[in-house]
Short mmCIF file of C-alpha atoms in Angstrom, two decimals:
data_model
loop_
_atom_site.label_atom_id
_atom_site.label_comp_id
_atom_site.label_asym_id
_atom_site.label_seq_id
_atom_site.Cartn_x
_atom_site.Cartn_y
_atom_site.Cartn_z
CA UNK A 9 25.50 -144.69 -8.26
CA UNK A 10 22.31 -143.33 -9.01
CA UNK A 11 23.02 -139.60 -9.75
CA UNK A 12 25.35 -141.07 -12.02
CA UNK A 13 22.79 -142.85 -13.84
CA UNK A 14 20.52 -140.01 -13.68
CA UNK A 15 22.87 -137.45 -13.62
CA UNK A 16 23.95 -138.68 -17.66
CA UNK A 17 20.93 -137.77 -18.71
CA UNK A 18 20.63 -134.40 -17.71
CA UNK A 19 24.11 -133.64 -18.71
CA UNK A 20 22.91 -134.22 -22.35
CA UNK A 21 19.81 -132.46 -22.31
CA UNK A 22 21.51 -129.33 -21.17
CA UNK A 23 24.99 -130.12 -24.16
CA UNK A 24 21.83 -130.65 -26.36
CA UNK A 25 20.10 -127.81 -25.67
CA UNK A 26 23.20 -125.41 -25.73
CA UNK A 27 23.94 -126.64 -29.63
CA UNK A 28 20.43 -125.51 -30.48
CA UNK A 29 20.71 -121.97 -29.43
CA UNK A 30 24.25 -121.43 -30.71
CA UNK A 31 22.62 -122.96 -33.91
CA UNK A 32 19.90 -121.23 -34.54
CA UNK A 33 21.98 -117.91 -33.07
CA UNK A 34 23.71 -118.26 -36.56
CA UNK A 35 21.16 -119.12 -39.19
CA UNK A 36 20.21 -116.18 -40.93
CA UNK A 37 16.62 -114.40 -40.16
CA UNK A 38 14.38 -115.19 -42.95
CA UNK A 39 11.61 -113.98 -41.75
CA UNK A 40 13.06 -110.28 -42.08
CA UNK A 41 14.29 -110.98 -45.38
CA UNK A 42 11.02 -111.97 -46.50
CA UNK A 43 8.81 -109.10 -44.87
CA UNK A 44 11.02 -106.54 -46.53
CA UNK A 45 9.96 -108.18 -49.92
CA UNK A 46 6.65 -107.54 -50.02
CA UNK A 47 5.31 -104.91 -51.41
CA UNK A 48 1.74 -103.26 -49.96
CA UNK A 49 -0.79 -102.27 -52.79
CA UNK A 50 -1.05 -99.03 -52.01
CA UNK A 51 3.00 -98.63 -52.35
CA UNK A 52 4.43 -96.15 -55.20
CA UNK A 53 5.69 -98.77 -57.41
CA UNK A 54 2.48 -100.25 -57.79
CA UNK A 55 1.15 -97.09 -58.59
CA UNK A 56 3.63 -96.41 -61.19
CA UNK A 57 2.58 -99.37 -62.81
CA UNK A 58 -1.02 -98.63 -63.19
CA UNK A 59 -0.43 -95.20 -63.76
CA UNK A 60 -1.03 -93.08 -66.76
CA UNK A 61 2.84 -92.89 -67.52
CA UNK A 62 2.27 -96.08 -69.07
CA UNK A 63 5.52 -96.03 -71.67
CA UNK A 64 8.03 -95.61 -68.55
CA UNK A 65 5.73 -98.47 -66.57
CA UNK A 66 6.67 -100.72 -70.02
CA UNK A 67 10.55 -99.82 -70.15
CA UNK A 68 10.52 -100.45 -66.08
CA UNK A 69 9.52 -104.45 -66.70
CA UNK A 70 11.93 -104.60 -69.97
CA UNK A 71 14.70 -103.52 -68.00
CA UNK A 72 13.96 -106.03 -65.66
CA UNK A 73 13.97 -103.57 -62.37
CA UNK A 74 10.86 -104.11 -60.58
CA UNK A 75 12.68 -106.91 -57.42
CA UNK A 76 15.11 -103.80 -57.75
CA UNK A 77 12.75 -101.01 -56.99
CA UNK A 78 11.15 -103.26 -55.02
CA UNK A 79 13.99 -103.61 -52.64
CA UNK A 80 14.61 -99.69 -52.66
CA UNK A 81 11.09 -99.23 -51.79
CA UNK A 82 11.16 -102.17 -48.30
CA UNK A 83 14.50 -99.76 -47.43
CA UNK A 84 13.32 -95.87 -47.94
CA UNK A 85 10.85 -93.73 -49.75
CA UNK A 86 11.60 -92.91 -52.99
CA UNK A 87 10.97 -89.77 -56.05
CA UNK A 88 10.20 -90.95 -59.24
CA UNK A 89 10.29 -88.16 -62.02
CA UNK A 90 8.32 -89.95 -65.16
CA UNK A 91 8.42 -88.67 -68.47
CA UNK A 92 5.15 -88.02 -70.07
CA UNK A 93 4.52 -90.46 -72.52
CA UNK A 94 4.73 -88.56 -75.61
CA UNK A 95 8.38 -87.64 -74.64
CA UNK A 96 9.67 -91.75 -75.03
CA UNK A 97 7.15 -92.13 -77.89
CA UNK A 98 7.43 -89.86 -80.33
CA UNK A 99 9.81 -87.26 -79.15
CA UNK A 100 13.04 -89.91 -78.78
CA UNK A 101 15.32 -90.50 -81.45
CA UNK A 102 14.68 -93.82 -83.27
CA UNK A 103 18.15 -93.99 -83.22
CA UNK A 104 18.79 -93.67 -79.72
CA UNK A 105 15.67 -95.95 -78.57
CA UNK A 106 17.15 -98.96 -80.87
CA UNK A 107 20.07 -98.66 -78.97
CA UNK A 108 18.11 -98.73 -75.18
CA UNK A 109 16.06 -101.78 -76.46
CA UNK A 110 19.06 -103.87 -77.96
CA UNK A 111 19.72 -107.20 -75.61
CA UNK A 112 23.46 -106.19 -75.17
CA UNK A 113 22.47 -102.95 -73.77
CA UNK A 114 20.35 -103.65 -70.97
CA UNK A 115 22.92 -102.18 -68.28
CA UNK A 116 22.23 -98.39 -69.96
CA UNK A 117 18.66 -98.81 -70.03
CA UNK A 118 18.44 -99.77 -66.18
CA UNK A 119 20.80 -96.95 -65.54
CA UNK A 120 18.79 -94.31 -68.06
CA UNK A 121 15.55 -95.17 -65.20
CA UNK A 122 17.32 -95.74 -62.08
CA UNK A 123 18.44 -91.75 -62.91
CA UNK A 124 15.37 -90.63 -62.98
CA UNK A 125 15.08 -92.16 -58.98
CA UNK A 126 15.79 -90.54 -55.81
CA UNK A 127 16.23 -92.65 -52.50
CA UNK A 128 14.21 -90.07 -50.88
CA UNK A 129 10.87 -88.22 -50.25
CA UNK A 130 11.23 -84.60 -52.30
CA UNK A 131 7.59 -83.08 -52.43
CA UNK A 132 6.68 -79.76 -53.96
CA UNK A 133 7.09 -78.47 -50.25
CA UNK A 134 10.65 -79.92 -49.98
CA UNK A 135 11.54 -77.98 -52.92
CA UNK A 136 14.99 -76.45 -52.90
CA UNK A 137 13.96 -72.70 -52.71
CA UNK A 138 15.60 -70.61 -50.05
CA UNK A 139 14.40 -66.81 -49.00
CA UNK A 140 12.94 -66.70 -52.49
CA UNK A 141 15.90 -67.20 -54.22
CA UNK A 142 16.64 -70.77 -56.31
CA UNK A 143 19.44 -72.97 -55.20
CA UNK A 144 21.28 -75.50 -56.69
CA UNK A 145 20.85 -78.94 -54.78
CA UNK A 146 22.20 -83.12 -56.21
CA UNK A 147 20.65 -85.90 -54.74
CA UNK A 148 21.89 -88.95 -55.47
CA UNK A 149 19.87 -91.00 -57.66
CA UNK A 150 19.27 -95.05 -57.53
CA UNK A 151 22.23 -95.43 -60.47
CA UNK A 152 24.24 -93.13 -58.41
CA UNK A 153 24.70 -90.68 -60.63
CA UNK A 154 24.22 -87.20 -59.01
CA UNK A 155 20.59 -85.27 -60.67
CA UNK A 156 20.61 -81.25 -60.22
CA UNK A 157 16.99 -79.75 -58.84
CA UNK A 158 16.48 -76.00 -58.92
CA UNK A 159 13.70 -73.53 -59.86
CA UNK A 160 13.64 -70.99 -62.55
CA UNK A 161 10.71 -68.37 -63.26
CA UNK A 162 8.64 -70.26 -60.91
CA UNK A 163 9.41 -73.35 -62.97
CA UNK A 164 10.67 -76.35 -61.12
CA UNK A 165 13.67 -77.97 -62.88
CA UNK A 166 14.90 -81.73 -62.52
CA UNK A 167 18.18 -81.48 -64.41
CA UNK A 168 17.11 -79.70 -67.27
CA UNK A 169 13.63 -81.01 -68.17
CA UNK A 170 10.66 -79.06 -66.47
CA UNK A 171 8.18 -80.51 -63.72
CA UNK A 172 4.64 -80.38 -65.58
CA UNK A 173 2.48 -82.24 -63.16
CA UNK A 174 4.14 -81.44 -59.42
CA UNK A 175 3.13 -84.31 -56.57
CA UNK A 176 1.19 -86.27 -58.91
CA UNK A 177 1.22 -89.51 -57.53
CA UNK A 178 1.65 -89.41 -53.77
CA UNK A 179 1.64 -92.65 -51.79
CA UNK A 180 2.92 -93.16 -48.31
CA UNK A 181 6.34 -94.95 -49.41
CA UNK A 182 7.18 -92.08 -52.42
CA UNK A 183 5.91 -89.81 -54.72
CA UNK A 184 5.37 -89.34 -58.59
CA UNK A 185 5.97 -85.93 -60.56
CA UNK A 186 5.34 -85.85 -64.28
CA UNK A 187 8.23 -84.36 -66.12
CA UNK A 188 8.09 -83.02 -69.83
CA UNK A 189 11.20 -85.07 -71.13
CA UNK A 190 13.43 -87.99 -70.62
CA UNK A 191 16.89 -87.17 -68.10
CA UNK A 192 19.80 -88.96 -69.59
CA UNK A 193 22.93 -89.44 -67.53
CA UNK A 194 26.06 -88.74 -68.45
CA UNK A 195 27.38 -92.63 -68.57
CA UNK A 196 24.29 -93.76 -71.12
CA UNK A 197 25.34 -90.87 -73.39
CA UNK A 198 29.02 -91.79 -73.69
CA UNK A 199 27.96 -95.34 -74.14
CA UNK A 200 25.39 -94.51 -77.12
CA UNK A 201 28.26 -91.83 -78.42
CA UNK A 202 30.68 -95.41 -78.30
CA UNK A 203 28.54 -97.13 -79.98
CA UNK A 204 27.69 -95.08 -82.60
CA UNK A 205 31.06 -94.38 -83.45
CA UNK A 206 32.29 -97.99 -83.50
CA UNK A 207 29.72 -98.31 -85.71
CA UNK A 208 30.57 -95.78 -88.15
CA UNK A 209 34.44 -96.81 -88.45
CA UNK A 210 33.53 -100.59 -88.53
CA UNK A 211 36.80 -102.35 -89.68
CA UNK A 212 37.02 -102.71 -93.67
CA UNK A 213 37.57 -106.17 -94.92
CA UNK A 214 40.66 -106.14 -96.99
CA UNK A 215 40.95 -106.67 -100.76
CA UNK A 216 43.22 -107.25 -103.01
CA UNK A 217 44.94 -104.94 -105.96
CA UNK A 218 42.17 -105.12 -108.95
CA UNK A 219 43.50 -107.53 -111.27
CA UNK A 220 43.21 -106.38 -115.68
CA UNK A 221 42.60 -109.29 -118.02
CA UNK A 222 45.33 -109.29 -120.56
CA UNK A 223 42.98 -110.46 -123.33
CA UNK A 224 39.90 -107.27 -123.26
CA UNK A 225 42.06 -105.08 -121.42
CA UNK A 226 39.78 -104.58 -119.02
CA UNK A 227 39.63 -105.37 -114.84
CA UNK A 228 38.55 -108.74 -114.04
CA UNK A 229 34.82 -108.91 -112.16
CA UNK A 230 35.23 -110.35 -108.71
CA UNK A 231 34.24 -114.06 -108.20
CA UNK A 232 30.81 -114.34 -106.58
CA UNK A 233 31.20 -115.71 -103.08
CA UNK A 234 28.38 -118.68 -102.68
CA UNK A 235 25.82 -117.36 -99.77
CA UNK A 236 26.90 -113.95 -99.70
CA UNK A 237 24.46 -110.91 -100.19
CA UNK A 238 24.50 -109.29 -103.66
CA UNK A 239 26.55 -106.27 -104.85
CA UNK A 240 24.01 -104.59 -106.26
CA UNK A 241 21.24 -103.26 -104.37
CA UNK A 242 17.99 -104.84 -105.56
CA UNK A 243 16.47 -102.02 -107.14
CA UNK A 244 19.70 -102.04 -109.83
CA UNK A 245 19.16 -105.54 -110.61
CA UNK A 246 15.81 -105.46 -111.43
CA UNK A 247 14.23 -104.90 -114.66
CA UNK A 248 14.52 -101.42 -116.04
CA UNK A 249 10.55 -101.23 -116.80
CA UNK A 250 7.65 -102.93 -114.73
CA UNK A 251 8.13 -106.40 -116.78
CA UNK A 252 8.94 -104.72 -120.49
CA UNK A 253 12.19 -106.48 -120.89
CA UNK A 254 11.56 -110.34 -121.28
CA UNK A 255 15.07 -110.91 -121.30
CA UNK A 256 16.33 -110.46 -117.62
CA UNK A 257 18.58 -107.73 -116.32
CA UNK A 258 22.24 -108.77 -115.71
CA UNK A 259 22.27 -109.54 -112.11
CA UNK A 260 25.45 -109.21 -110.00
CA UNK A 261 26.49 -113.35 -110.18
CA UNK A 262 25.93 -113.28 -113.69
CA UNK A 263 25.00 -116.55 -115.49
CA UNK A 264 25.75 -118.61 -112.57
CA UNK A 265 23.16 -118.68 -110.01
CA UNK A 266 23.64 -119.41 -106.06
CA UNK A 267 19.92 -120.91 -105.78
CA UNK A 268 17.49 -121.90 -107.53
CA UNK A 269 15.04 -118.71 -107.35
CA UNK A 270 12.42 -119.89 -110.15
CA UNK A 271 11.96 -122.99 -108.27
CA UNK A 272 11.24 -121.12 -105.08
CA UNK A 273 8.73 -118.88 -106.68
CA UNK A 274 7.25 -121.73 -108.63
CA UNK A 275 7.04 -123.53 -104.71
CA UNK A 276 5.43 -120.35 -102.95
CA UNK A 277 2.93 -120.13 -105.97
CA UNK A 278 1.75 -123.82 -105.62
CA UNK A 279 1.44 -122.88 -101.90
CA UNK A 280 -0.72 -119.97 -102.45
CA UNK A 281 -3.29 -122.37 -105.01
CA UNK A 282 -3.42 -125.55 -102.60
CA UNK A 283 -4.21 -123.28 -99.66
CA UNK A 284 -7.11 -121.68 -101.34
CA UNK A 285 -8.36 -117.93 -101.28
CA UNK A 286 -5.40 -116.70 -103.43
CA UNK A 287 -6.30 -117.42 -106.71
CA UNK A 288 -6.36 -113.86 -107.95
CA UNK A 289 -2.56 -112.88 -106.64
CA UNK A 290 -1.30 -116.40 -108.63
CA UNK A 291 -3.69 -114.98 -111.48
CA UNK A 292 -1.69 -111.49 -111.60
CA UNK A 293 1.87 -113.41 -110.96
CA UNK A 294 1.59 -116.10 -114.11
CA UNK A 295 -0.92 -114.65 -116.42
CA UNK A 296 -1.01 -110.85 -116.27
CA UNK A 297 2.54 -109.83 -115.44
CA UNK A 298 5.77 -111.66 -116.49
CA UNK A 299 6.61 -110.50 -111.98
CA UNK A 300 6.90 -114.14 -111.29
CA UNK A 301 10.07 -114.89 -113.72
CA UNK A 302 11.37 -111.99 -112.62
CA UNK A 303 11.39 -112.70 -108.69
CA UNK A 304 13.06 -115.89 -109.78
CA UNK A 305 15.76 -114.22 -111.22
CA UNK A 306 16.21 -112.12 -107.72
CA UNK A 307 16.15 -115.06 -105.55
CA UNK A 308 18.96 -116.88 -107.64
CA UNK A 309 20.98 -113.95 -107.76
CA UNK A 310 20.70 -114.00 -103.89
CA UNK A 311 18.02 -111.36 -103.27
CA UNK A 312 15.27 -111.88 -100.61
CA UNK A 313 11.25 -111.06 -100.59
CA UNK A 314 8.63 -110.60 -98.37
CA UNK A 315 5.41 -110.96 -100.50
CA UNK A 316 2.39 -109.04 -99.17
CA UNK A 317 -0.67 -111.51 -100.82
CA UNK A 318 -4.38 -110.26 -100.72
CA UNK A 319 -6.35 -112.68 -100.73
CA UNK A 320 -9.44 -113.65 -103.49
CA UNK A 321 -11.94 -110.81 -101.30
CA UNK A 322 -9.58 -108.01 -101.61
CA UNK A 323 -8.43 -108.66 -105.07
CA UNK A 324 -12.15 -108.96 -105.86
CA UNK A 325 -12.71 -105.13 -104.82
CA UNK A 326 -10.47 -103.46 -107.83
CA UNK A 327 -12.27 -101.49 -110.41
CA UNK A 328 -11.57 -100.83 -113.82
CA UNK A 329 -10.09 -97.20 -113.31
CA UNK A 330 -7.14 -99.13 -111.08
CA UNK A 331 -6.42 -101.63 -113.64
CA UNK A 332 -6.83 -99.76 -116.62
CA UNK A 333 -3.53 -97.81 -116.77
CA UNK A 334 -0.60 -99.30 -118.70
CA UNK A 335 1.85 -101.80 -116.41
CA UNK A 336 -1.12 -100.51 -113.65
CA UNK A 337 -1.25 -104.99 -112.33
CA UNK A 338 2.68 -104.55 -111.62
CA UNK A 339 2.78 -101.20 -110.15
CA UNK A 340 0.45 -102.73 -107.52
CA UNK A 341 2.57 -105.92 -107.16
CA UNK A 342 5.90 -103.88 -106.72
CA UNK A 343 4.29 -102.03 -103.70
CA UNK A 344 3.44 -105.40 -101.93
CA UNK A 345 6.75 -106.84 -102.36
CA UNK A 346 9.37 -106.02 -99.51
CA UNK A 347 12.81 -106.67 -100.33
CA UNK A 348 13.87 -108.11 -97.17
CA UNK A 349 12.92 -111.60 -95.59
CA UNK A 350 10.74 -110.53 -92.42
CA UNK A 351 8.21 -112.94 -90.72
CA UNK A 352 5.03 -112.14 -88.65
CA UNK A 353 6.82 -112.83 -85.84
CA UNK A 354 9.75 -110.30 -86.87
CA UNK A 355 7.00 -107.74 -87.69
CA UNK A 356 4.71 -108.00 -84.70
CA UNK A 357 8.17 -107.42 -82.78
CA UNK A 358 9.21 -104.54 -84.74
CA UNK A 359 5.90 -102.92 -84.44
CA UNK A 360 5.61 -103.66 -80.51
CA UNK A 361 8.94 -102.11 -80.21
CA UNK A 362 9.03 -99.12 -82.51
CA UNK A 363 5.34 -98.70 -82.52
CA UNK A 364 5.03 -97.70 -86.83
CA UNK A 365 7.67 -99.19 -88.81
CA UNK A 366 7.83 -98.31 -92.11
CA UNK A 367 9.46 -100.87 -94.91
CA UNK A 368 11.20 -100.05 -98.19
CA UNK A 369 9.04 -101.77 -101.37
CA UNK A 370 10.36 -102.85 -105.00
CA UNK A 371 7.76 -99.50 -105.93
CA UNK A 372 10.42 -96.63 -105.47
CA UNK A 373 10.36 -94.30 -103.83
CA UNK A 374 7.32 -95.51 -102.04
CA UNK A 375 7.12 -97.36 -98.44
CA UNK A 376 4.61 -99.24 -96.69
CA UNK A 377 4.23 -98.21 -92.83
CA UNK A 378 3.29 -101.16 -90.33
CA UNK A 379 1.84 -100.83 -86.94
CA UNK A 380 0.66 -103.23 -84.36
CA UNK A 381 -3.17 -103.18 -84.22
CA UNK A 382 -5.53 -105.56 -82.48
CA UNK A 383 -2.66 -107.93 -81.89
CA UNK A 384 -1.71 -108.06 -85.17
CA UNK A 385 0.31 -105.82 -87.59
CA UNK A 386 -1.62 -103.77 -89.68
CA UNK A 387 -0.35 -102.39 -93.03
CA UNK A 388 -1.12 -98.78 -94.47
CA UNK A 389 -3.31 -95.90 -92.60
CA UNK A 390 -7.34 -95.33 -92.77
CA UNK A 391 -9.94 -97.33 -95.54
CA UNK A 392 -6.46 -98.41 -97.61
CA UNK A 393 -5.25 -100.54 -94.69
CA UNK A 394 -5.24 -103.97 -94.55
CA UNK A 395 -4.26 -106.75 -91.41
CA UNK A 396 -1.96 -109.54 -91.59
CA UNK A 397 -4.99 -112.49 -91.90
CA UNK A 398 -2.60 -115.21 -93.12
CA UNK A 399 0.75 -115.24 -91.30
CA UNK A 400 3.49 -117.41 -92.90
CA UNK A 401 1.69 -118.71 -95.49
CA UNK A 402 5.17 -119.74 -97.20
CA UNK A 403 8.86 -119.35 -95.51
CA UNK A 404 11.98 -120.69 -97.11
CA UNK A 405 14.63 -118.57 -95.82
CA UNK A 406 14.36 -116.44 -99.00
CA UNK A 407 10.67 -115.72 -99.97
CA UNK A 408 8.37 -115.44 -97.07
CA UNK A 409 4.17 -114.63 -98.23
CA UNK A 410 2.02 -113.38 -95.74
CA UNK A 411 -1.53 -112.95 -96.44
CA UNK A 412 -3.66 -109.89 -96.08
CA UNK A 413 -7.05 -108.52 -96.46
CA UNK A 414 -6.30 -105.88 -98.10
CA UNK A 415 -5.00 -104.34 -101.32
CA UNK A 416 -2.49 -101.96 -100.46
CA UNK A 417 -2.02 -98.48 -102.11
CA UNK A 418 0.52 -95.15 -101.14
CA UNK A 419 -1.31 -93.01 -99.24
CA UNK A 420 -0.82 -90.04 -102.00
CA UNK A 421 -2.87 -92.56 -104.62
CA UNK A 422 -6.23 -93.65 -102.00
CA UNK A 423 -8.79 -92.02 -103.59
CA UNK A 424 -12.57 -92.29 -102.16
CA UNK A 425 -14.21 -95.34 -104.24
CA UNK A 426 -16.38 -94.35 -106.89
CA UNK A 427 -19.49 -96.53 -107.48
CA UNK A 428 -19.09 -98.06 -111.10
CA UNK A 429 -21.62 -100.29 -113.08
CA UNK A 430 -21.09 -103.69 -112.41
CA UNK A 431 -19.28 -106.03 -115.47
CA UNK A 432 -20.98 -108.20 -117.30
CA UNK A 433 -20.07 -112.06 -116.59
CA UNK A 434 -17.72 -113.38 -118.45
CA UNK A 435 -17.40 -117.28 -119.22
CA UNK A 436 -14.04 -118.02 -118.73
CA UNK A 437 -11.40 -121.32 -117.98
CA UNK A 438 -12.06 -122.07 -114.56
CA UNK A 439 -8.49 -121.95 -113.87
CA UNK A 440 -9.13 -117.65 -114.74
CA UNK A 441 -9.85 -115.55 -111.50
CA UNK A 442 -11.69 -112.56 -111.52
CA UNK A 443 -8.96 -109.82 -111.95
CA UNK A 444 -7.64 -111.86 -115.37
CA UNK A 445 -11.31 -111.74 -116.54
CA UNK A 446 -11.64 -108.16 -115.53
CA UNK A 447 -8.67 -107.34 -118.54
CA UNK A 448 -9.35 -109.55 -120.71
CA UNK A 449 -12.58 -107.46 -120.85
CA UNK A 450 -10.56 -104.75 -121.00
CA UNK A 451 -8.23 -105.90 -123.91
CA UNK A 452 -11.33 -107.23 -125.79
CA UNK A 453 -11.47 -110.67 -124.99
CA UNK A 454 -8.87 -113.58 -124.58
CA UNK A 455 -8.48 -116.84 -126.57
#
């Protein structure tokens, strides 16, 4: 009776017991799992990232790859052959580097680095060279795509783009060499080749036979779809002088606007007067040039502006000489007006990705270049640049004003600034700025 009493109890210690160890038997080891996921500081990949090869560190994080290499460095040492940074900055095609960055291509950019990455150790001593004589040796690389190395005239080759800096980073999980251009496999070349062709035959949408109006003998003009983009491109509709017509231009919807342009610009003006320190540009829009009627007339036709505003400080620094040619106000107002809708937000991307961007103006043929600067987007080069100070200062989806410090000029028309006697003071309407007193002077007074 009693060792079955105490008997029970041991019988269930030992069923107990039994369940723990088959248990735990098949639980997965996360301990492992864990230790192979850290990385130690002094490991290759870290040194890759605070290296000098600081354009291939910056496409590494875009693509998303560092738990990747990560991984690949816990299992084996690795060969990294970067590109020199002058190679993915100025020596890639725009074209091709839009197409690495785009979101929908993130699969070729991983693949365009993980070729340039070797699952194993390959110093300058482990160089394929045998009794003097170069040999042709693939290693697999990390997108598994098979990368030739071989020496020529005492030149070591990876693929076809020559080592420049041999073992310069050596750490005890991998090693760095510098090449002098970017490797790109043969799968990211067919998909930018797609690509680009798709592109180029994009599908046509189909239109009907032109239709002839019995009464003028003559074809009928198309019916202006509501929200679509013009017909013309904007430098056809405008004006044909810098504001000599008063009448305006015929546009491409004719007499029947899609918005209400005149109403926008009269909006983004009132903006620029109740925010204060843009007096002068509201000055030069209303009083000196007939530009803001004109812009109206754009918007309504469907057109869209980015408006480049100096504020009172820069507007303050013209001289005579730069105001005293005929239309000379306009000509300076065309070059700050950008005829797309762009935002500091879409700028400061565009210059973070493509380093200078350079955007059309209504001034033809002349562009203004933007580049990130300071962590902010700086427009023009040298003494005749000027920063974005006043992002957003009006967005409607069609006009969008961004304030700068800074009048902007093409590069071809900076000249050094000349010291000129100052004006004499003119009493004026306080409503005037400076830059409408400066021609009235000019003109010989105003009523």
């Amino acid at each position: 009776m009693d060792s079955v009493i105490y008997g029970r109890p041991n019988l269930l210690l030992l069923t107990f017991l039994s369940f723990l160890a088959v248990k735990s038997s098949a639980l997965p080891d996360n301990s492992s799992a864990n230790s192979t996921s850290q990385i130690n500081s002094n490991s290759v990949l870290v040194a890759l990232l605070d290296s000098h090869y600081t354009e291939l560190s910056e496409l590494v994080e875009k693509a998303l790859l560092l738990q990747t290499l990560e991984e690949a460095v816990s299992r084996h040492n690795i060969t990294i052959f970067a590109p020199r940074n002058e190679a993915l900055e100025r020596d890639l095609d725009p074209e091709f580097k839009r197409f690495l960055l785009e979101p929908g291509n993130l699969k070729s950019l991983q693949n365009l680095l993980l070729f340039h990455m070797i699952p194993a150790r390959i110093q300058t001593r482990h160089w394929p060279v045998v009794a003097g004589k170069k040999e042709l040796v693939h290693h697999t690389s990390l997108c598994h795509e098979k990368i030739l190395l071989t020496e020529r005239d005492g030149d070591k080759i990876v693929g076809m783009a020559k080592v420049v800096r041999s073992d310069d980073i050596v750490r005890p999980d991998g090693v760095i060499h510098g090449i002098e251009r970017l490797l790109v496999p043969k799968s990211v070349q067919q998909d930018f080749n797609a690509r680009r062709s798709l592109r180029e035959t994009a599908a046509v949408l189909p239109e009907g036979a032109p239709e002839v109006d019995p009464r003028t003998n003559r074809l009928k003009k198309p019916v202006p779809v509501v929200g679509a983009p013009p017909v013309l491109p904007i430098f056809d509709a405008m004006a044909p002088g810098p504001s000599l017509a008063p009448a305006p231009a015929p546009g491409p919807g004719g007499p029947h606007h899609h918005f209400d342009g005149e109403g926008q610009v009269k909006d983004f003006i009132q903006t620029l007067l109740l925010y204060g320190g843009y007096n002068e540009m509201a000055d030069i829009l209303v009083n000196l040039t007939s530009l803001a009627s004109e812009m109206g007339r754009l918007v309504s036709e469907g057109y869209v502006l980015t408006v480049l505003a100096p504020n009172d400080e820069a507007m303050a620094k013209l001289t005579a000489d730069q105001l005293s040619e005929p239309g000379a106000p306009e000509q300076i107002m065309y070059y700050h007006l950008i005829p797309e809708y762009q935002t500091e937000e879409s700028m400061y991307n565009a210059v973070r990705r493509f380093g200078k961007v350079k955007y059309d103006t209504l001034r033809l043929p002349h562009k203004v270049s933007a580049e990130e600067a300071d962590g902010s987007v700086k427009f023009g080069q040298g003494e005749g640049s000027a920063y974005l100070f006043d992002p957003d200062l009006f967005t409607d989806g069609r006009i969008s004003v961004q304030g700068i410090d800074g009048v902007l000029f093409p590069p071809e028309e900076i000249k050094p600034p000349v010291k000129s006697s100052p004006l004499a003071k003119i009493v004026s309407k306080p409503r005037r700025g400076k830059l409408l007193e400066m021609a009235c002077a000019m003109l010989g007074g105003c009523s």
